[in-house]
Amino acid sequence: MPPLPSAPDATAPAATPSSKMEEDDAVPVSSIAMKLLDVRLKPSSSVLQSVMGDFLSGKSQQICVAKAGGVLELYDLHLTEQGITQLKLLQRLETHSILRSVATVRLTGEKRDLVAVSSDAGAWTLLDWTAPEKLCQATVFGKMGCRRSTPGEYIASDPKGRAVLVSAIEKRKLVYVLNHQSTGSGSNTTNIASPLEAHRSRTITFATCGVDNGYDNP
């Protein structure tokens, strides 16, 4: 016959409610749930849009590529010893969002370019590839999500770096004026002014681009 289970020891101390509460407090369940991220083992290879500019040194051109899955990559044209030109990956930035559009912005008096990016977060961002955080400025303009009436589907910049146009597929268009100011320490700061409405009713937008019109209003 199999051995019978032994009876519980009456002298063993029972678990008190206070000790049970201490054990529960030692396990941060909520903080663990907040740290879950969707990290892919292999980066996406589907290219949504690419722009060219001088993002690093001020002496050469690089290519900024927006890929599916919210990935921004910076490539340089590298010439091999055999005389073959190849794309060399310099930096990769995971945004954990749905990228909608990118554009190159060169501010007044600067020798390097910035990247204007719009996503499903309801905001557009100026990215500086030389900064440690890569973030220069961020401005919120609407609700989250990719809607046809929410600006951010198309983004364009003035060739002289004075303004950025963020537009939706239908009607809504916002113009942001960029104020470039120099501080006393020799560094420059960029301030994004409040948006100016440039809505056009009964219209559908397929693409936007910046046109050089001299020193007239952009």
Tab-separated table of C-alpha atoms in Angstrom:
chain	number	residue	atom	x	y	z
A	1	MET	CA	0.000	0.000	0.000
A	2	PRO	CA	1.247	3.519	-0.704
A	3	PRO	CA	2.219	5.527	2.361
A	4	LEU	CA	-0.462	7.775	3.733
A	5	PRO	CA	0.215	11.513	3.866
A	6	SER	CA	1.379	12.671	7.224
A	7	ALA	CA	-0.825	14.895	9.274
A	8	PRO	CA	0.113	18.558	9.482
A	9	ASP	CA	2.276	19.499	12.401
A	10	ALA	CA	0.202	21.355	14.923
A	11	THR	CA	3.275	23.048	16.338
A	12	ALA	CA	4.268	24.682	12.976
A	13	PRO	CA	3.568	28.441	12.927
A	14	ALA	CA	0.704	29.468	10.632
A	15	ALA	CA	1.127	32.218	8.038
A	16	THR	CA	-0.122	35.510	9.403
A	17	PRO	CA	-1.842	38.133	7.244
A	18	SER	CA	0.976	40.593	7.915
A	19	SER	CA	3.658	38.224	6.582
A	20	LYS	CA	1.550	37.552	3.478
A	21	MET	CA	1.202	41.279	2.813
A	22	GLU	CA	4.966	41.704	3.077
A	23	GLU	CA	5.492	38.989	0.449
A	24	ASP	CA	2.994	40.658	-1.906
A	25	ASP	CA	4.659	44.028	-1.475
A	26	ALA	CA	8.012	42.566	-2.488
A	27	VAL	CA	6.694	41.676	-5.981
A	28	PRO	CA	6.146	44.865	-8.080
A	29	VAL	CA	3.553	43.453	-10.469
A	30	SER	CA	2.478	46.820	-11.878
A	31	SER	CA	6.024	47.975	-12.695
A	32	ILE	CA	6.793	44.732	-14.519
A	33	ALA	CA	3.710	45.139	-16.710
A	34	MET	CA	4.702	48.703	-17.634
A	35	LYS	CA	8.111	47.579	-18.985
A	36	LEU	CA	6.797	45.244	-21.682
A	37	LEU	CA	7.982	46.345	-25.145
A	38	ASP	CA	7.623	44.926	-28.627
A	39	VAL	CA	11.241	44.370	-29.676
A	40	ARG	CA	11.832	42.484	-32.917
A	41	LEU	CA	14.727	40.098	-33.344
A	42	LYS	CA	15.234	41.242	-36.935
A	43	PRO	CA	14.678	44.867	-38.015
A	44	SER	CA	12.062	45.561	-40.653
A	45	SER	CA	13.269	45.872	-44.253
A	46	SER	CA	10.188	47.622	-45.694
A	47	VAL	CA	11.054	51.245	-46.541
A	48	LEU	CA	8.261	53.810	-46.206
A	49	GLN	CA	10.124	56.987	-47.134
A	50	SER	CA	13.660	58.325	-47.384
A	51	VAL	CA	15.166	61.821	-47.331
A	52	MET	CA	18.693	63.061	-48.005
A	53	GLY	CA	20.555	65.709	-46.058
A	54	ASP	CA	23.667	66.658	-44.143
A	55	PHE	CA	22.754	65.389	-40.677
A	56	LEU	CA	26.142	64.849	-38.999
A	57	SER	CA	29.309	66.692	-39.952
A	58	GLY	CA	28.205	69.492	-42.221
A	59	LYS	CA	30.535	68.245	-45.000
A	60	SER	CA	28.868	65.121	-46.442
A	61	GLN	CA	25.423	63.807	-47.324
A	62	GLN	CA	23.549	61.024	-45.530
A	63	ILE	CA	20.265	59.237	-46.185
A	64	CYS	CA	17.594	58.972	-43.491
A	65	VAL	CA	15.258	56.028	-44.062
A	66	ALA	CA	11.889	55.525	-42.354
A	67	LYS	CA	10.921	51.860	-42.156
A	68	ALA	CA	7.836	49.943	-41.104
A	69	GLY	CA	7.684	49.166	-37.405
A	70	GLY	CA	8.737	52.674	-36.354
A	71	VAL	CA	12.446	52.401	-37.229
A	72	LEU	CA	14.595	55.319	-38.401
A	73	GLU	CA	17.975	54.485	-39.903
A	74	LEU	CA	20.814	56.758	-41.021
A	75	TYR	CA	23.014	55.584	-43.907
A	76	ASP	CA	26.189	56.955	-45.443
A	77	LEU	CA	27.518	56.419	-48.960
A	78	HIS	CA	30.699	54.395	-48.469
A	79	LEU	CA	33.238	53.802	-51.235
A	80	THR	CA	34.994	50.440	-50.946
A	81	GLU	CA	38.553	49.611	-52.015
A	82	GLN	CA	37.192	47.959	-55.152
A	83	GLY	CA	35.556	51.226	-56.172
A	84	ILE	CA	32.012	50.067	-55.329
A	85	THR	CA	29.646	52.472	-53.604
A	86	GLN	CA	27.685	50.889	-50.757
A	87	LEU	CA	25.260	52.031	-48.097
A	88	LYS	CA	26.811	51.916	-44.619
A	89	LEU	CA	24.485	51.925	-41.607
A	90	LEU	CA	25.542	54.610	-39.114
A	91	GLN	CA	22.699	54.809	-36.583
A	92	ARG	CA	19.357	53.161	-35.891
A	93	LEU	CA	16.552	54.649	-33.796
A	94	GLU	CA	13.570	52.649	-32.502
A	95	THR	CA	10.576	54.960	-32.046
A	96	HIS	CA	7.994	52.277	-31.054
A	97	SER	CA	5.348	54.057	-33.131
A	98	ILE	CA	3.825	54.101	-36.609
A	99	LEU	CA	5.800	56.537	-38.748
A	100	ARG	CA	3.743	58.546	-41.214
A	101	SER	CA	6.067	61.013	-42.944
A	102	VAL	CA	9.591	62.503	-42.754
A	103	ALA	CA	11.176	65.659	-44.174
A	104	THR	CA	14.523	67.469	-44.065
A	105	VAL	CA	14.718	70.829	-42.263
A	106	ARG	CA	17.721	73.167	-42.343
A	107	LEU	CA	17.345	76.067	-39.939
A	108	THR	CA	18.527	79.565	-40.762
A	109	GLY	CA	22.269	79.951	-40.286
A	110	GLU	CA	22.925	76.242	-39.679
A	111	LYS	CA	25.247	73.945	-41.641
A	112	ARG	CA	23.505	70.708	-40.651
A	113	ASP	CA	20.017	69.399	-41.312
A	114	LEU	CA	17.360	68.151	-38.904
A	115	VAL	CA	14.662	65.572	-39.558
A	116	ALA	CA	10.980	66.392	-39.114
A	117	VAL	CA	9.016	63.222	-38.295
A	118	SER	CA	5.269	62.680	-37.844
A	119	SER	CA	3.751	59.549	-36.339
A	120	ASP	CA	0.540	58.131	-34.910
A	121	ALA	CA	1.288	59.778	-31.536
A	122	GLY	CA	-0.569	62.944	-32.566
A	123	ALA	CA	2.652	64.984	-32.620
A	124	TRP	CA	5.542	65.851	-34.889
A	125	THR	CA	9.173	65.923	-33.808
A	126	LEU	CA	12.428	67.554	-34.823
A	127	LEU	CA	15.261	65.022	-34.579
A	128	ASP	CA	18.947	65.864	-34.281
A	129	TRP	CA	21.155	62.872	-35.097
A	130	THR	CA	24.137	64.393	-33.259
A	131	ALA	CA	22.310	64.867	-29.936
A	132	PRO	CA	22.543	62.044	-27.341
A	133	GLU	CA	18.738	61.836	-26.985
A	134	LYS	CA	18.187	62.517	-30.734
A	135	LEU	CA	15.231	64.755	-29.710
A	136	CYS	CA	15.308	68.464	-30.475
A	137	GLN	CA	11.642	69.547	-30.172
A	138	ALA	CA	8.241	67.838	-30.073
A	139	THR	CA	4.848	69.469	-30.656
A	140	VAL	CA	1.406	67.932	-30.116
A	141	PHE	CA	-1.284	68.843	-32.639
A	142	GLY	CA	-4.115	66.279	-32.385
A	143	LYS	CA	-5.428	62.915	-31.321
A	144	MET	CA	-3.502	59.675	-31.439
A	145	GLY	CA	-3.970	57.363	-34.405
A	146	CYS	CA	-3.781	57.523	-38.196
A	147	ARG	CA	-6.990	59.234	-39.272
A	148	ARG	CA	-7.685	60.931	-42.570
A	149	SER	CA	-8.714	64.117	-40.730
A	150	THR	CA	-5.740	64.186	-38.317
A	151	PRO	CA	-2.678	66.132	-39.523
A	152	GLY	CA	0.579	64.244	-39.864
A	153	GLU	CA	0.018	62.123	-42.954
A	154	TYR	CA	2.171	64.561	-44.956
A	155	ILE	CA	4.922	66.877	-43.739
A	156	ALA	CA	6.935	69.424	-45.708
A	157	SER	CA	9.426	72.153	-44.856
A	158	ASP	CA	10.322	75.548	-46.256
A	159	PRO	CA	13.656	75.419	-48.167
A	160	LYS	CA	14.944	78.315	-46.036
A	161	GLY	CA	14.007	76.572	-42.786
A	162	ARG	CA	11.400	79.085	-41.682
A	163	ALA	CA	8.318	76.888	-41.343
A	164	VAL	CA	7.000	73.316	-41.407
A	165	LEU	CA	3.646	72.289	-42.901
A	166	VAL	CA	1.825	69.335	-41.325
A	167	SER	CA	-1.256	68.285	-43.269
A	168	ALA	CA	-3.946	65.616	-43.210
A	169	ILE	CA	-5.520	63.778	-46.116
A	170	GLU	CA	-8.675	65.858	-45.793
A	171	LYS	CA	-8.995	69.585	-45.099
A	172	ARG	CA	-6.759	70.200	-42.075
A	173	LYS	CA	-3.321	71.788	-42.519
A	174	LEU	CA	-1.153	73.389	-39.845
A	175	VAL	CA	1.860	75.660	-40.400
A	176	TYR	CA	4.495	75.888	-37.647
A	177	VAL	CA	6.951	78.807	-37.718
A	178	LEU	CA	10.472	77.930	-36.524
A	179	ASN	CA	12.249	80.611	-34.484
A	180	HIS	CA	16.021	80.085	-34.372
A	181	GLN	CA	17.666	82.031	-31.531
A	182	SER	CA	21.290	82.199	-30.378
A	183	THR	CA	22.065	82.160	-26.664
A	184	GLY	CA	24.883	83.927	-24.859
A	185	SER	CA	26.922	80.753	-24.499
A	186	GLY	CA	27.284	80.420	-28.261
A	187	SER	CA	24.710	77.636	-28.710
A	188	ASN	CA	21.496	77.985	-30.683
A	189	THR	CA	17.980	77.086	-29.599
A	190	THR	CA	14.940	76.343	-31.751
A	191	ASN	CA	11.450	77.362	-30.663
A	192	ILE	CA	8.338	76.130	-32.458
A	193	ALA	CA	5.600	78.759	-32.489
A	194	SER	CA	1.885	78.085	-32.173
A	195	PRO	CA	0.365	76.599	-35.338
A	196	LEU	CA	-1.303	78.699	-37.996
A	197	GLU	CA	-4.373	77.133	-39.585
A	198	ALA	CA	-4.295	76.757	-43.366
A	199	HIS	CA	-7.340	74.518	-43.795
A	200	ARG	CA	-8.833	73.895	-47.226
A	201	SER	CA	-12.336	72.461	-47.229
A	202	ARG	CA	-13.574	70.010	-49.881
A	203	THR	CA	-10.033	68.973	-50.805
A	204	ILE	CA	-8.053	65.712	-50.727
A	205	THR	CA	-4.264	65.906	-50.369
A	206	PHE	CA	-2.036	63.391	-52.135
A	207	ALA	CA	1.373	64.997	-51.445
A	208	THR	CA	2.980	68.191	-50.144
A	209	CYS	CA	6.326	69.851	-50.875
A	210	GLY	CA	8.134	73.049	-49.993
A	211	VAL	CA	8.572	75.660	-52.759
A	212	ASP	CA	11.344	78.262	-52.738
A	213	ASN	CA	9.664	81.643	-53.125
A	214	GLY	CA	12.524	83.850	-51.975
A	215	TYR	CA	11.862	85.945	-48.906
A	216	ASP	CA	8.093	86.051	-49.345
A	217	ASN	CA	5.814	84.275	-46.900
A	218	PRO	CA	6.368	80.497	-47.091
